[in-house]
Amino acid sequence: MELEKKIATIFQQFQTEHTFKGFKTFNSGHINDTFLILTQEKVSYVLQRINTTVFKKATDVIHNKIKITQHLSKKGIQTIHFIPTKESNYSLIDDDNHLWNLSEFIENSQTYLKVESNDIAYQAGLITAEFLVQTSDYENDLVETLPNFHSIPFRFQEFQEALVSASKTRKQQAQKWIDFALANKKEMMVLEHAINQKEIPLRVTHNDTKISNILFDTNNKAICMIDLDTVMKGCIHFDYGDALRTICNTANEDEPNVYNINFNLDYFKNYTEGFLKNLADNISKQEASYLPISIQVMTFIMALRFLTDYLNNDVYYKTKHPEHNLDRASNQFTLVEKIKEQKPFIENFIKTIYNKP
Ligand code: GN1
Ligand code: MG
């Protein structure tokens, strides 16, 4: 079926009083497909098709998203709203076995692929922490939709398996970063170790806090977090580190020229100020002490996953050309190097902001 007709048919199966007029495709997601639905009445919606190869139990993803957004709404916190189908489900499965869900589009909102000012970085810090604070009292019946999502040992196991089956050519192309990944393994285990030792508590986390998953109003005030596909149990470090990975990268995530990649310290400072303004009273000194390392660990995890997918011949992430995943991997590994160079500064700054006894 032609895409427009398909989308119109799917949209009509949800409970809205509006008439389909057209659609636009959002291009930033690596896994799912997301469309902006335009209606005759000028009310817009966001329609999402979940990739069921990645999310094997996609209905659990819906369960998590509904539960968390309802929890936030009940508390009067601004969030996205999902719309039920005419059969009163929050998702529907089409003839091709794809799973769809619909939410309201928040009017006069915008997203950024790159941070453009200190103020945006600060706002991003406020809202990612606000999400953690406001979900911390949620009685956690969230499903582990992607187990071990941010686990270094798990990601290394996937990487080692990919190394065994990878083509000689791809391994040669990626050799520099394969060596880098192996050489850095031990250092990257620190966060995992702290979780296992129960030094860091688990709570509800967003798990994909890149800048494009934050909605801003036209005055650049952060409204809420979007893309709740990976809301699961985690630690604050996942959300803090992952946010800074995109906020402070001076280049886009897939920029092939590594000379353009740097870690922007002004954005780091502003994001951290916003984040700790909302969260400092909710975390222990021990939790705070692992914030610096989380930036490099989260960036490293993304690098390793891109590298693994390159070695696997691009089966997980959407790619636009054969070297796309390798470009992303070398970009993120380069960023890890830049973050490491700034380690003393990062540690000192966090200490001055979180100066609790
Ligand atoms: C994926 O699909 P998207 O763009 O929301 C990935 C995240 C990565 C991100 C890298 C389910 O997110 O973990 O951080 O790409 N999501 C999944 O940009 O694997
Ligand atoms: Mg996502």
Tab-separated table of C-alpha atoms and ligand atoms in Angstrom:
chain	number	residue	atom	x	y	z
A	1	MET	CA	0.000	0.000	0.000
A	2	GLU	CA	1.241	3.474	-0.781
A	3	LEU	CA	2.611	5.108	2.416
A	4	GLU	CA	0.204	8.061	2.528
A	5	LYS	CA	-2.818	5.804	2.144
A	6	LYS	CA	-1.442	3.439	4.762
A	7	ILE	CA	-0.843	6.242	7.249
A	8	ALA	CA	-4.302	7.692	6.665
A	9	THR	CA	-5.885	4.269	7.243
A	10	ILE	CA	-3.930	3.742	10.451
A	11	PHE	CA	-4.722	7.240	11.738
A	12	GLN	CA	-8.454	6.716	11.184
A	13	GLN	CA	-8.422	3.763	13.527
A	14	PHE	CA	-7.550	5.994	16.498
A	15	GLN	CA	-10.091	7.986	18.525
A	16	THR	CA	-9.821	11.490	17.133
A	17	GLU	CA	-12.446	13.820	15.739
A	18	HIS	CA	-10.127	15.100	13.052
A	19	THR	CA	-9.804	14.382	9.353
A	20	PHE	CA	-6.478	13.295	7.857
A	21	LYS	CA	-4.993	15.840	5.468
A	22	GLY	CA	-1.343	14.823	5.019
A	23	PHE	CA	1.844	13.823	6.803
A	24	LYS	CA	5.510	14.672	7.214
A	25	THR	CA	8.300	12.284	8.178
A	26	PHE	CA	10.562	12.985	11.145
A	27	ASN	CA	14.051	11.917	10.129
A	28	SER	CA	16.019	11.879	13.355
A	29	GLY	CA	15.204	8.420	14.796
A	30	HIS	CA	17.579	5.491	14.205
A	31	ILE	CA	15.092	2.701	14.906
A	32	ASN	CA	11.394	3.565	14.663
A	33	ASP	CA	9.513	5.609	12.060
A	34	THR	CA	7.752	8.739	13.222
A	35	PHE	CA	5.316	10.876	11.271
A	36	LEU	CA	3.630	14.215	11.896
A	37	ILE	CA	-0.042	13.946	10.965
A	38	LEU	CA	-1.747	17.067	9.672
A	39	THR	CA	-5.538	17.325	9.752
A	40	GLN	CA	-8.170	19.470	8.013
A	41	GLU	CA	-8.945	21.046	11.378
A	42	LYS	CA	-5.275	22.087	11.792
A	43	VAL	CA	-4.750	19.895	14.851
A	44	SER	CA	-1.586	17.779	14.535
A	45	TYR	CA	-0.612	14.364	15.879
A	46	VAL	CA	2.501	12.225	16.108
A	47	LEU	CA	2.125	8.738	14.669
A	48	GLN	CA	4.842	6.205	15.395
A	49	ARG	CA	5.593	2.819	13.849
A	50	ILE	CA	7.635	0.705	16.241
A	51	ASN	CA	10.398	-1.467	14.832
A	52	THR	CA	9.403	-4.928	16.036
A	53	THR	CA	12.745	-6.444	15.057
A	54	VAL	CA	14.414	-4.310	17.731
A	55	PHE	CA	11.498	-4.182	20.172
A	56	LYS	CA	10.459	-7.836	20.149
A	57	LYS	CA	7.731	-7.143	22.698
A	58	ALA	CA	6.509	-3.840	21.367
A	59	THR	CA	3.302	-3.932	23.403
A	60	ASP	CA	5.481	-3.750	26.531
A	61	VAL	CA	7.009	-0.545	25.148
A	62	ILE	CA	3.483	0.858	24.892
A	63	HIS	CA	2.686	-0.314	28.426
A	64	ASN	CA	5.717	1.559	29.802
A	65	LYS	CA	4.964	4.741	27.878
A	66	ILE	CA	1.307	4.826	28.912
A	67	LYS	CA	2.074	4.141	32.560
A	68	ILE	CA	4.709	6.843	32.829
A	69	THR	CA	2.780	9.519	30.942
A	70	GLN	CA	-0.343	8.819	33.005
A	71	HIS	CA	1.728	9.058	36.168
A	72	LEU	CA	3.119	12.430	35.093
A	73	SER	CA	-0.282	13.739	33.974
A	74	LYS	CA	-1.880	12.798	37.284
A	75	LYS	CA	0.723	14.944	39.022
A	76	GLY	CA	0.008	17.846	36.697
A	77	ILE	CA	3.390	17.595	34.955
A	78	GLN	CA	3.408	18.439	31.282
A	79	THR	CA	3.977	15.378	29.104
A	80	ILE	CA	2.882	13.784	25.845
A	81	HIS	CA	-0.609	12.214	25.685
A	82	PHE	CA	-1.329	8.964	23.928
A	83	ILE	CA	-4.595	8.397	22.154
A	84	PRO	CA	-6.499	5.102	22.247
A	85	THR	CA	-7.782	3.308	19.185
A	86	LYS	CA	-11.492	2.991	18.499
A	87	GLU	CA	-11.203	-0.423	20.147
A	88	SER	CA	-9.736	1.252	23.240
A	89	ASN	CA	-6.170	-0.029	22.917
A	90	TYR	CA	-3.145	2.230	22.970
A	91	SER	CA	-1.607	0.615	19.897
A	92	LEU	CA	-2.631	-1.326	16.851
A	93	ILE	CA	-0.998	-3.994	14.731
A	94	ASP	CA	-1.285	-3.715	10.966
A	95	ASP	CA	-1.322	-6.469	8.321
A	96	ASP	CA	2.473	-6.368	8.113
A	97	ASN	CA	2.743	-6.997	11.856
A	98	HIS	CA	3.951	-3.472	12.571
A	99	LEU	CA	2.839	-1.802	15.764
A	100	TRP	CA	1.572	1.791	15.701
A	101	ASN	CA	0.775	4.354	18.390
A	102	LEU	CA	-0.548	7.893	18.259
A	103	SER	CA	0.019	10.901	20.492
A	104	GLU	CA	-1.040	14.527	20.480
A	105	PHE	CA	1.410	16.976	18.945
A	106	ILE	CA	2.177	19.800	21.362
A	107	GLU	CA	1.542	22.980	19.370
A	108	ASN	CA	4.265	25.633	19.117
A	109	SER	CA	6.952	23.204	20.153
A	110	GLN	CA	10.295	22.454	18.584
A	111	THR	CA	13.260	20.122	18.916
A	112	TYR	CA	16.975	20.630	18.276
A	113	LEU	CA	19.485	18.319	16.656
A	114	LYS	CA	22.290	20.472	18.012
A	115	VAL	CA	22.500	22.785	21.005
A	116	GLU	CA	22.812	26.408	19.963
A	117	SER	CA	23.230	28.251	23.257
A	118	ASN	CA	24.126	27.909	26.936
A	119	ASP	CA	20.502	28.558	27.768
A	120	ILE	CA	19.297	25.548	25.771
A	121	ALA	CA	21.895	23.373	27.504
A	122	TYR	CA	20.705	24.664	30.904
A	123	GLN	CA	17.057	24.019	30.036
A	124	ALA	CA	17.956	20.503	28.891
A	125	GLY	CA	19.582	19.913	32.287
A	126	LEU	CA	16.487	21.125	34.119
A	127	ILE	CA	14.065	18.954	32.162
A	128	THR	CA	16.041	15.704	32.175
A	129	ALA	CA	16.421	16.015	35.962
A	130	GLU	CA	12.753	16.964	36.333
A	131	PHE	CA	11.813	13.749	34.548
A	132	LEU	CA	13.919	11.751	37.025
A	133	VAL	CA	12.469	13.576	40.030
A	134	GLN	CA	8.858	13.265	38.913
A	135	THR	CA	9.116	9.563	38.082
A	136	SER	CA	11.090	8.645	41.209
A	137	ASP	CA	7.874	7.975	43.157
A	138	TYR	CA	6.482	5.712	40.462
A	139	GLU	CA	5.847	2.236	41.698
A	140	ASN	CA	8.082	0.450	39.278
A	141	ASP	CA	6.097	-2.055	37.233
A	142	LEU	CA	7.866	-1.077	34.039
A	143	VAL	CA	8.861	-3.919	31.755
A	144	GLU	CA	12.528	-4.429	30.922
A	145	THR	CA	11.851	-4.020	27.198
A	146	LEU	CA	15.515	-4.134	26.163
A	147	PRO	CA	17.377	-5.996	28.907
A	148	ASN	CA	20.914	-4.830	29.713
A	149	PHE	CA	20.380	-1.804	27.511
A	150	HIS	CA	23.208	0.236	29.039
A	151	SER	CA	25.325	-2.614	30.337
A	152	ILE	CA	28.991	-2.563	29.320
A	153	PRO	CA	29.543	-6.355	29.749
A	154	PHE	CA	26.470	-7.055	27.619
A	155	ARG	CA	27.571	-4.637	24.908
A	156	PHE	CA	31.053	-6.160	24.952
A	157	GLN	CA	29.595	-9.629	24.564
A	158	GLU	CA	27.651	-8.463	21.492
A	159	PHE	CA	30.825	-6.825	20.186
A	160	GLN	CA	32.930	-9.987	20.667
A	161	GLU	CA	30.306	-12.045	18.829
A	162	ALA	CA	30.292	-9.535	15.984
A	163	LEU	CA	34.085	-9.717	15.785
A	164	VAL	CA	33.868	-13.467	15.217
A	165	SER	CA	31.414	-13.229	12.337
A	166	ALA	CA	32.517	-9.916	10.765
A	167	SER	CA	33.961	-9.755	7.265
A	168	LYS	CA	37.708	-9.267	6.905
A	169	THR	CA	37.152	-5.998	5.056
A	170	ARG	CA	34.944	-4.452	7.711
A	171	LYS	CA	37.306	-5.562	10.454
A	172	GLN	CA	40.224	-3.964	8.626
A	173	GLN	CA	38.296	-0.732	8.128
A	174	ALA	CA	37.429	-0.619	11.814
A	175	GLN	CA	40.720	-1.910	13.260
A	176	LYS	CA	41.719	1.334	14.965
A	177	TRP	CA	38.468	1.496	16.906
A	178	ILE	CA	38.353	-2.222	17.649
A	179	ASP	CA	41.720	-1.781	19.379
A	180	PHE	CA	40.498	1.342	21.150
A	181	ALA	CA	37.389	-0.442	22.441
A	182	LEU	CA	39.399	-3.360	23.816
A	183	ALA	CA	42.021	-1.101	25.406
A	184	ASN	CA	39.348	0.922	27.234
A	185	LYS	CA	37.165	-1.917	28.469
A	186	LYS	CA	38.378	-1.986	32.060
A	187	GLU	CA	37.961	1.743	32.599
A	188	MET	CA	34.410	1.625	31.269
A	189	MET	CA	33.346	-1.029	33.791
A	190	VAL	CA	33.337	1.411	36.726
A	191	LEU	CA	29.670	2.372	36.523
A	192	GLU	CA	28.485	-1.219	36.108
A	193	HIS	CA	30.559	-2.200	39.099
A	194	ALA	CA	29.002	0.540	41.248
A	195	ILE	CA	25.502	-0.623	40.236
A	196	ASN	CA	26.333	-4.232	41.068
A	197	GLN	CA	27.781	-3.190	44.431
A	198	LYS	CA	24.515	-1.263	45.095
A	199	GLU	CA	26.433	1.982	45.486
A	200	ILE	CA	24.055	3.471	42.943
A	201	PRO	CA	20.300	2.893	43.263
A	202	LEU	CA	18.074	1.946	40.351
A	203	ARG	CA	14.999	4.034	39.532
A	204	VAL	CA	12.896	5.013	36.520
A	205	THR	CA	15.085	6.488	33.787
A	206	HIS	CA	14.412	7.759	30.280
A	207	ASN	CA	17.440	6.031	28.735
A	208	ASP	CA	17.604	8.039	25.515
A	209	THR	CA	18.127	11.641	26.605
A	210	LYS	CA	19.708	12.964	23.444
A	211	ILE	CA	18.957	16.601	22.744
A	212	SER	CA	16.486	15.774	19.956
A	213	ASN	CA	14.321	14.001	22.541
A	214	ILE	CA	13.605	17.217	24.432
A	215	LEU	CA	10.718	19.419	23.426
A	216	PHE	CA	11.173	23.206	23.694
A	217	ASP	CA	8.666	26.027	23.352
A	218	THR	CA	9.220	28.981	21.041
A	219	ASN	CA	11.045	30.851	23.836
A	220	ASN	CA	13.408	27.892	24.238
A	221	LYS	CA	11.979	26.831	27.556
A	222	ALA	CA	12.065	23.036	27.852
A	223	ILE	CA	8.534	21.591	27.882
A	224	CYS	CA	8.999	17.852	28.384
A	225	MET	CA	10.868	14.704	27.359
A	226	ILE	CA	9.642	12.861	24.281
A	227	ASP	CA	10.476	9.418	22.795
A	228	LEU	CA	9.641	7.357	25.855
A	229	ASP	CA	10.365	4.076	24.028
A	230	THR	CA	13.182	3.078	26.330
A	231	VAL	CA	11.771	4.172	29.686
A	232	MET	CA	12.907	1.416	32.033
A	233	LYS	CA	14.808	0.884	35.244
A	234	GLY	CA	18.233	2.502	35.265
A	235	CYS	CA	20.378	4.989	37.139
A	236	ILE	CA	20.558	8.772	36.819
A	237	HIS	CA	23.992	8.399	35.241
A	238	PHE	CA	22.499	6.875	32.103
A	239	ASP	CA	20.391	9.968	31.491
A	240	TYR	CA	23.062	12.475	32.547
A	241	GLY	CA	25.862	10.925	30.488
A	242	ASP	CA	23.750	10.286	27.415
A	243	ALA	CA	22.404	13.844	27.389
A	244	LEU	CA	25.898	15.376	27.542
A	245	ARG	CA	27.055	13.022	24.780
A	246	THR	CA	24.891	14.892	22.281
A	247	ILE	CA	24.686	18.304	23.962
A	248	CYS	CA	28.455	18.854	24.148
A	249	ASN	CA	29.474	17.256	20.860
A	250	THR	CA	30.543	20.134	18.615
A	251	ALA	CA	29.683	17.964	15.605
A	252	ASN	CA	26.676	15.851	14.665
A	253	GLU	CA	26.686	12.234	15.824
A	254	ASP	CA	27.607	10.970	12.338
A	255	GLU	CA	30.057	13.710	11.316
A	256	PRO	CA	32.857	11.813	9.533
A	257	ASN	CA	35.543	14.479	10.003
A	258	VAL	CA	36.862	13.795	13.479
A	259	TYR	CA	38.724	17.131	13.535
A	260	ASN	CA	35.347	18.823	13.997
A	261	ILE	CA	34.630	16.875	17.167
A	262	ASN	CA	35.159	18.500	20.523
A	263	PHE	CA	33.527	18.475	23.953
A	264	ASN	CA	31.947	21.878	24.599
A	265	LEU	CA	32.696	22.787	28.216
A	266	ASP	CA	30.295	25.744	28.364
A	267	TYR	CA	27.398	23.494	27.457
A	268	PHE	CA	28.659	20.929	29.951
A	269	LYS	CA	28.642	23.548	32.717
A	270	ASN	CA	25.208	24.880	31.860
A	271	TYR	CA	23.629	21.462	31.468
A	272	THR	CA	25.126	20.292	34.769
A	273	GLU	CA	23.908	23.404	36.609
A	274	GLY	CA	20.352	22.818	35.378
A	275	PHE	CA	20.500	19.097	36.083
A	276	LEU	CA	21.770	19.450	39.641
A	277	LYS	CA	19.488	22.377	40.400
A	278	ASN	CA	16.540	20.011	40.096
A	279	LEU	CA	18.177	16.798	41.237
A	280	ALA	CA	20.864	17.565	43.838
A	281	ASP	CA	18.471	17.163	46.794
A	282	ASN	CA	17.365	13.760	45.524
A	283	ILE	CA	20.722	12.050	45.177
A	284	SER	CA	23.460	10.926	47.519
A	285	LYS	CA	27.031	12.113	47.517
A	286	GLN	CA	28.036	8.680	46.291
A	287	GLU	CA	25.660	8.897	43.327
A	288	ALA	CA	27.013	12.326	42.500
A	289	SER	CA	30.566	11.010	42.600
A	290	TYR	CA	29.851	8.782	39.584
A	291	LEU	CA	28.481	11.570	37.398
A	292	PRO	CA	31.853	12.480	35.799
A	293	ILE	CA	32.649	8.948	34.638
A	294	SER	CA	29.115	8.465	33.274
A	295	ILE	CA	29.772	10.936	30.449
A	296	GLN	CA	32.563	8.874	28.982
A	297	VAL	CA	30.853	5.542	29.712
A	298	MET	CA	27.608	6.481	27.958
A	299	THR	CA	29.465	7.880	24.962
A	300	PHE	CA	31.590	4.743	24.835
A	301	ILE	CA	28.496	2.496	24.911
A	302	MET	CA	27.037	4.277	21.900
A	303	ALA	CA	30.372	4.047	20.083
A	304	LEU	CA	30.627	0.334	20.800
A	305	ARG	CA	27.061	-0.292	19.633
A	306	PHE	CA	27.643	1.562	16.356
A	307	LEU	CA	30.891	-0.355	15.842
A	308	THR	CA	29.162	-3.659	16.585
A	309	ASP	CA	26.420	-2.880	14.097
A	310	TYR	CA	29.028	-2.007	11.461
A	311	LEU	CA	30.708	-5.381	12.050
A	312	ASN	CA	27.276	-7.032	11.804
A	313	ASN	CA	26.649	-5.425	8.399
A	314	ASP	CA	24.159	-2.800	9.692
A	315	VAL	CA	21.290	-4.880	10.983
A	316	TYR	CA	20.180	-2.634	13.867
A	317	TYR	CA	20.448	1.085	13.087
A	318	LYS	CA	19.076	2.741	9.973
A	319	THR	CA	21.996	3.723	7.733
A	320	LYS	CA	22.244	6.004	4.717
A	321	HIS	CA	25.501	4.604	3.286
A	322	PRO	CA	27.813	1.607	3.922
A	323	GLU	CA	30.242	3.498	6.196
A	324	HIS	CA	27.532	5.256	8.193
A	325	ASN	CA	27.848	3.128	11.333
A	326	LEU	CA	31.646	3.295	11.179
A	327	ASP	CA	31.462	7.087	10.911
A	328	ARG	CA	29.190	7.166	13.941
A	329	ALA	CA	31.508	4.838	15.869
A	330	SER	CA	34.671	6.809	15.094
A	331	ASN	CA	32.818	10.017	15.944
A	332	GLN	CA	31.712	8.721	19.338
A	333	PHE	CA	35.083	7.114	20.178
A	334	THR	CA	36.781	10.400	19.305
A	335	LEU	CA	34.374	12.163	21.634
A	336	VAL	CA	35.340	9.686	24.388
A	337	GLU	CA	38.965	10.753	23.889
A	338	LYS	CA	37.981	14.432	24.145
A	339	ILE	CA	35.943	13.802	27.311
A	340	LYS	CA	38.889	11.988	28.898
A	341	GLU	CA	41.128	14.978	28.192
A	342	GLN	CA	38.699	17.152	30.198
A	343	LYS	CA	38.329	14.742	33.098
A	344	PRO	CA	39.960	16.916	35.815
A	345	PHE	CA	37.894	19.934	34.796
A	346	ILE	CA	34.682	17.900	34.686
A	347	GLU	CA	35.330	16.394	38.127
A	348	ASN	CA	36.140	19.740	39.703
A	349	PHE	CA	33.150	21.469	38.252
A	350	ILE	CA	30.686	18.827	39.435
A	351	LYS	CA	32.259	19.009	42.907
A	352	THR	CA	31.715	22.749	43.082
A	353	ILE	CA	28.077	22.456	42.015
A	354	TYR	CA	27.262	19.455	44.207
A	355	ASN	CA	28.872	20.664	47.398
A	356	LYS	CA	26.852	18.705	49.883
A	357	PRO	CA	28.426	17.235	53.035
B	1	GN1	C1	18.665	5.013	19.045
B	1	GN1	O1	15.996	5.439	17.631
B	1	GN1	P1	16.578	6.558	18.417
B	1	GN1	O2	17.285	7.485	17.519
B	1	GN1	O3	15.554	7.184	19.328
B	1	GN1	C2	18.931	4.055	20.197
B	1	GN1	C3	19.550	4.810	21.362
B	1	GN1	C4	20.795	5.530	20.906
B	1	GN1	C5	20.489	6.416	19.714
B	1	GN1	C6	21.753	7.036	19.183
B	1	GN1	C7	16.223	1.562	21.031
B	1	GN1	O4	17.670	5.930	19.423
B	1	GN1	O5	19.897	3.912	22.367
B	1	GN1	O6	21.273	6.342	21.931
B	1	GN1	O7	19.855	5.678	18.673
B	1	GN1	N1	17.679	3.419	20.594
B	1	GN1	C8	17.559	2.095	20.685
B	1	GN1	O8	21.480	8.243	18.591
B	1	GN1	O9	18.490	1.325	20.487
B	2	MG	MG	14.848	6.531	21.218
